[in-house]
Structures are given as C-alpha cells and as structure tokens.
Tab-separated table of C-alpha atoms in Angstrom:
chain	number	residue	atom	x	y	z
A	2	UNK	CA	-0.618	-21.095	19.055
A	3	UNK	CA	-2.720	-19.998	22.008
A	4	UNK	CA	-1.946	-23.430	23.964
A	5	UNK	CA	1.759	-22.709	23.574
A	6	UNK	CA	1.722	-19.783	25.450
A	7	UNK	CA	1.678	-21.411	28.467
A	8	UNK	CA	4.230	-24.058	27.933
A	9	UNK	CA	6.829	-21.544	27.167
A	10	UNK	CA	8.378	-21.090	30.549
A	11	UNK	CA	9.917	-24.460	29.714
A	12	UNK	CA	11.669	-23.801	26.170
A	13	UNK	CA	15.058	-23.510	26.733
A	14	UNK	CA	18.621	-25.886	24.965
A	15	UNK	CA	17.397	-29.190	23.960
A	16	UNK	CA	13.629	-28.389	25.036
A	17	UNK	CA	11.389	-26.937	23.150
A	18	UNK	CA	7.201	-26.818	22.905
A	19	UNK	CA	6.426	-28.964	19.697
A	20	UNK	CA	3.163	-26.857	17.989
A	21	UNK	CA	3.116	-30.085	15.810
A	22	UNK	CA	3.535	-29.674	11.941
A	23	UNK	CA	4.129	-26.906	9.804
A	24	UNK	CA	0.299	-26.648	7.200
A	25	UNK	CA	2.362	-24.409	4.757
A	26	UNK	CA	1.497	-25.795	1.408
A	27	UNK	CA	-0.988	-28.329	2.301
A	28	UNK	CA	-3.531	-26.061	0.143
A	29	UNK	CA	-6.569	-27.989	2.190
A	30	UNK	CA	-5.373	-31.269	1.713
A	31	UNK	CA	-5.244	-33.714	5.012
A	32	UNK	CA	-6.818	-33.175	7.804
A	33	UNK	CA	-4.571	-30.433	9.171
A	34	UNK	CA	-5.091	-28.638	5.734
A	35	UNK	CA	-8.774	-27.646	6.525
A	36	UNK	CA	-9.606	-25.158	3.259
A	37	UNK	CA	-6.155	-24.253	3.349
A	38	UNK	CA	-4.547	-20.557	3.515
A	39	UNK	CA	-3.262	-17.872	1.543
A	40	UNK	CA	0.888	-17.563	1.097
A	41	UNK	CA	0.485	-14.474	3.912
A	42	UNK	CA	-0.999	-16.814	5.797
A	43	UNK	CA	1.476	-19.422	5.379
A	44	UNK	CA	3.810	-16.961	6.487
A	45	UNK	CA	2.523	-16.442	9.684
A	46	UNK	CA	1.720	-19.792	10.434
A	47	UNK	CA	5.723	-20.223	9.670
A	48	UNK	CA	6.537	-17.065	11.565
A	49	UNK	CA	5.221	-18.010	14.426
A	50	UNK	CA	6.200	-21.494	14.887
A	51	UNK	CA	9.852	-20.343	13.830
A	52	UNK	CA	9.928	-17.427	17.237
A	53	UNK	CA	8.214	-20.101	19.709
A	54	UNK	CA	10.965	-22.521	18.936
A	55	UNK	CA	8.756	-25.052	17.719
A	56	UNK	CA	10.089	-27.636	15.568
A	57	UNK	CA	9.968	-26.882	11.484
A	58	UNK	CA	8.459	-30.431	10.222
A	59	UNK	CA	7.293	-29.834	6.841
A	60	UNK	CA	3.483	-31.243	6.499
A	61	UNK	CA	3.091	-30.681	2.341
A	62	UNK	CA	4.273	-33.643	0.330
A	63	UNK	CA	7.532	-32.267	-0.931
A	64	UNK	CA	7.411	-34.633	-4.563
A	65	UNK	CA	4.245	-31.961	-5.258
A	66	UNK	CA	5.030	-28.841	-2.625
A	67	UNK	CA	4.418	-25.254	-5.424
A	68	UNK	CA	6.763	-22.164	-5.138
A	69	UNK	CA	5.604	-20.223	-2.890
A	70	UNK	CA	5.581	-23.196	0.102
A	71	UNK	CA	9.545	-23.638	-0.695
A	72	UNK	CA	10.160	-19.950	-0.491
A	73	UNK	CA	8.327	-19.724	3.070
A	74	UNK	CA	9.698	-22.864	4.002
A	75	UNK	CA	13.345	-22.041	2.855
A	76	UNK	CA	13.211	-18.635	4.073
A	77	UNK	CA	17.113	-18.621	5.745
A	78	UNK	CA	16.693	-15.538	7.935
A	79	UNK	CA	13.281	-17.205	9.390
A	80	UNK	CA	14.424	-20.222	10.157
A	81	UNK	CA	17.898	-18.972	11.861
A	82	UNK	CA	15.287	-17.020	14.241
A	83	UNK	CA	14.066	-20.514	14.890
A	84	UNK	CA	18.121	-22.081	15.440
A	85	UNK	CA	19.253	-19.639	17.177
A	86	UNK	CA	22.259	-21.179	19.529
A	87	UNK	CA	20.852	-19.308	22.628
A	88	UNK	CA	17.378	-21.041	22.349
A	89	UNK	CA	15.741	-18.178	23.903
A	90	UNK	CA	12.220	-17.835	24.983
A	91	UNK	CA	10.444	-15.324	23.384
A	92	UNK	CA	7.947	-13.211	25.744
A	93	UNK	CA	4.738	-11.834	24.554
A	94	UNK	CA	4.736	-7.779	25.041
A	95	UNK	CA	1.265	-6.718	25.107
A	96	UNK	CA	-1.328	-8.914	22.886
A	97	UNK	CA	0.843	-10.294	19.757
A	98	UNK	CA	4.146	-8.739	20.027
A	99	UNK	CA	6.529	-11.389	20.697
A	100	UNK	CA	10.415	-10.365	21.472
A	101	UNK	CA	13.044	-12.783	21.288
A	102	UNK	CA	16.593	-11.887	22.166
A	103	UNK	CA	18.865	-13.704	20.294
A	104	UNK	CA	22.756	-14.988	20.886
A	105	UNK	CA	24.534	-12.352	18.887
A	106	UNK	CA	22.777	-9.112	20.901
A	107	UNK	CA	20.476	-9.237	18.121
A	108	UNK	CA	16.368	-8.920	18.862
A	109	UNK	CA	13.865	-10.420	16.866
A	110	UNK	CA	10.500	-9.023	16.927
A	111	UNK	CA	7.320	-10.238	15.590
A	112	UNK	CA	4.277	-8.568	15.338
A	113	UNK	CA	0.807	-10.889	14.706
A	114	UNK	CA	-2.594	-9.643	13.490
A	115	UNK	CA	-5.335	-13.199	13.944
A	116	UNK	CA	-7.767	-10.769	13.335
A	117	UNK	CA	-10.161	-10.602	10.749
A	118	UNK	CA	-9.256	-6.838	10.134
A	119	UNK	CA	-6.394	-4.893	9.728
A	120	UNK	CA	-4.422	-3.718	13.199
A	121	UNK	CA	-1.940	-1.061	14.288
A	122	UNK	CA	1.011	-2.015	16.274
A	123	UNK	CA	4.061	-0.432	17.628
A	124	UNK	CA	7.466	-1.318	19.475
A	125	UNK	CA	8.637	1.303	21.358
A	126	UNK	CA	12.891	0.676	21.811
A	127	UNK	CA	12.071	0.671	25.674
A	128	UNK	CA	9.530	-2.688	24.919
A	129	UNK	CA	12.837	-4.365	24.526
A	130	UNK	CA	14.766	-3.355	27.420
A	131	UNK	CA	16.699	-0.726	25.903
A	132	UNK	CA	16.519	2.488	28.138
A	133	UNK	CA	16.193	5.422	25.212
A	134	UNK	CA	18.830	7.604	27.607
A	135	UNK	CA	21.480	5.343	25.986
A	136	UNK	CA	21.190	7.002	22.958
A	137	UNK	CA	20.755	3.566	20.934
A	138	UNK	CA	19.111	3.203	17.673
A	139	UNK	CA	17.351	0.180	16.357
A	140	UNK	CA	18.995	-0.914	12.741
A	141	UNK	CA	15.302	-3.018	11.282
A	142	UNK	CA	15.503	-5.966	8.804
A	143	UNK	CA	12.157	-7.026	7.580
A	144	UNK	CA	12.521	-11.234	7.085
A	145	UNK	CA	9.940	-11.407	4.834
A	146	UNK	CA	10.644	-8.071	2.543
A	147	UNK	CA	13.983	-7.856	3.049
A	148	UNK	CA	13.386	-4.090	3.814
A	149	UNK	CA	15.640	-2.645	5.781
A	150	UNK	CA	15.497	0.927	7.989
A	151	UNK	CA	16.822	2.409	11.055
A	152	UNK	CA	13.676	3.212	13.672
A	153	UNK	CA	13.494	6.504	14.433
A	154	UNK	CA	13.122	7.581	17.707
A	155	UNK	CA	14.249	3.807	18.884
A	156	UNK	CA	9.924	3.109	17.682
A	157	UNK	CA	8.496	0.351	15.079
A	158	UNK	CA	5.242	1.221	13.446
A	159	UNK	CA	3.463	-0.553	11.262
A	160	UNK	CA	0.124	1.206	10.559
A	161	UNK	CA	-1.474	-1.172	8.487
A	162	UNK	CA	-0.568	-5.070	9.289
A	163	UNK	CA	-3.086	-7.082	6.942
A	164	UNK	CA	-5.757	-9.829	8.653
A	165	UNK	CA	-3.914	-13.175	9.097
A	166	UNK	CA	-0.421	-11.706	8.851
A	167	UNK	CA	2.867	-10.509	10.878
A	168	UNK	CA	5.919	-8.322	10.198
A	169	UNK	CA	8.693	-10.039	11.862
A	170	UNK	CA	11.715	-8.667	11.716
A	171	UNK	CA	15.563	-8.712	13.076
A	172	UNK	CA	17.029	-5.779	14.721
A	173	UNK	CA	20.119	-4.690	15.519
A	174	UNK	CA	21.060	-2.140	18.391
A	175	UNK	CA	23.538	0.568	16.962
A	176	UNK	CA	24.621	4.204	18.302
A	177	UNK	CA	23.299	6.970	17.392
C-alpha cells in the first residue's frame, strides 16, 4: 500500500500500479495469507486496492472461497470504483483520505484507519474541490453499508472508524 503511493503519478487508461493479489479469503493459507484477517479487514485490503486502480486478481482458491470472501469480492459498487472509464488517479488528502473523481462527476472517497486504534476523520466538501459558496451539497452512499445521507454542511464525519478498517463511499454533488 505504502510503496504504491509513489507510483501513482503514472496510473492513468491502460496503466495502472499492480499491488499484486487480492489476500481476501486466504484465511492464513499461502504465503501471502500470513495469520490471515478479519472480513473488516478484508474489506479494506479490497477497498484499497479497488481506489488505487490496482488490478482485482482473486488469491483464495475459489472451489473452497466461504461467504463472506464472495460478498467482498463481488461487491458491484466497489469494484465499479475500481473500472471506472476515466481511470483516474486518486490523491491522498491529508494521511488516509484518498479522493478519486470519477467519469460521471461522481467522487469517491475513502477513508483508512492502519492503526491499531480507533481514528476520527473528516472530509470537509472544500477537500474535494468544491468551493462551499456554490451552495452544493454532497448526496453520501456508503459501499459497504449501503447507507445513504446527504452531508450536512458539504462535511463527512465519521467519529469512530474501527482499527484495520475504511468507510469508502460514493458521493454525488447536488444543489441545495
């Protein structure tokens, strides 16, 4: 993840920084499996190589992958962050908030907690270019939850992100 960082100057149609395979539902088996991970940890593992445009290659043996790898791993709205036509570069907005814009004026934003403790984040409408004089609202889909909300004042909290987890979400700018 941290090695990408650097590369991704360079992702752009038909190039892309390969973060090599996906672990989800390897449960510690391989080499890349280590002790394996929780599902929330699965999800950010997919979250993140789904906004830096890495390629999705499934690790798991499929003949023996459980439930909860194919709902991470078939997770539609995730993986259209991922194949989006545009093949934007997502920029990191202070320490891990990545923004993404995507082809359709949508934004996709995802917020990562490594730590080993809980964090407090917050996008501000402004952290994504949108001036809050234009009197534009953010309309919030959560791709994991499938929650959905409109951010007041044009600002995403999350209090309470969970070690080892992100909120990633699509949003939509809409009037006022």
């Amino acid at each position: 993840y941290g090695k990408n960082k650097g590369i991704l100057p360079y992702s752009a149609q038909n190039c892309f920084g390969d973060m090599d395979m996906l672990v989800v539902g390897m449960h510690g088996k391989g080499l890349a499996g280590l002790k394996g991970c929780t599902k929330a940890e699965y999800c950010t593992h997919f979250s993140i190589w789904a906004m830096l445009n890495s390629p999705l290659m499934i690790g798991c043996d499929i003949r023996s992958m459980d439930d909860d790898a194919k709902e991470i791993m078939m997770n539609k709205e995730v993986i259209a962050i991922n194949q989006d036509a545009q093949c934007a570069q997502p920029y990191e907005y202070g320490c891990d908030v990545w923004i993404k814009h995507l082809e359709n004026g949508d934004i996709a934003i995802l917020l990562v907690n490594m730590k080993d403790k809980p964090a407090n984040m917050a996008v501000n409408i402004a952290d994504i270019g949108i001036d809050l004089a234009t009197n534009k609202k953010l309309q919030v889909r959560n791709l994991w939850t499938g929650e959905e909300f409109v951010a007041k004042n044009g600002i995403i909290l999350d209090y309470h992100i969970p070690e080892h987890t992100v909120k990633f979400y699509r949003c939509k700018v809409i009037d006022k």
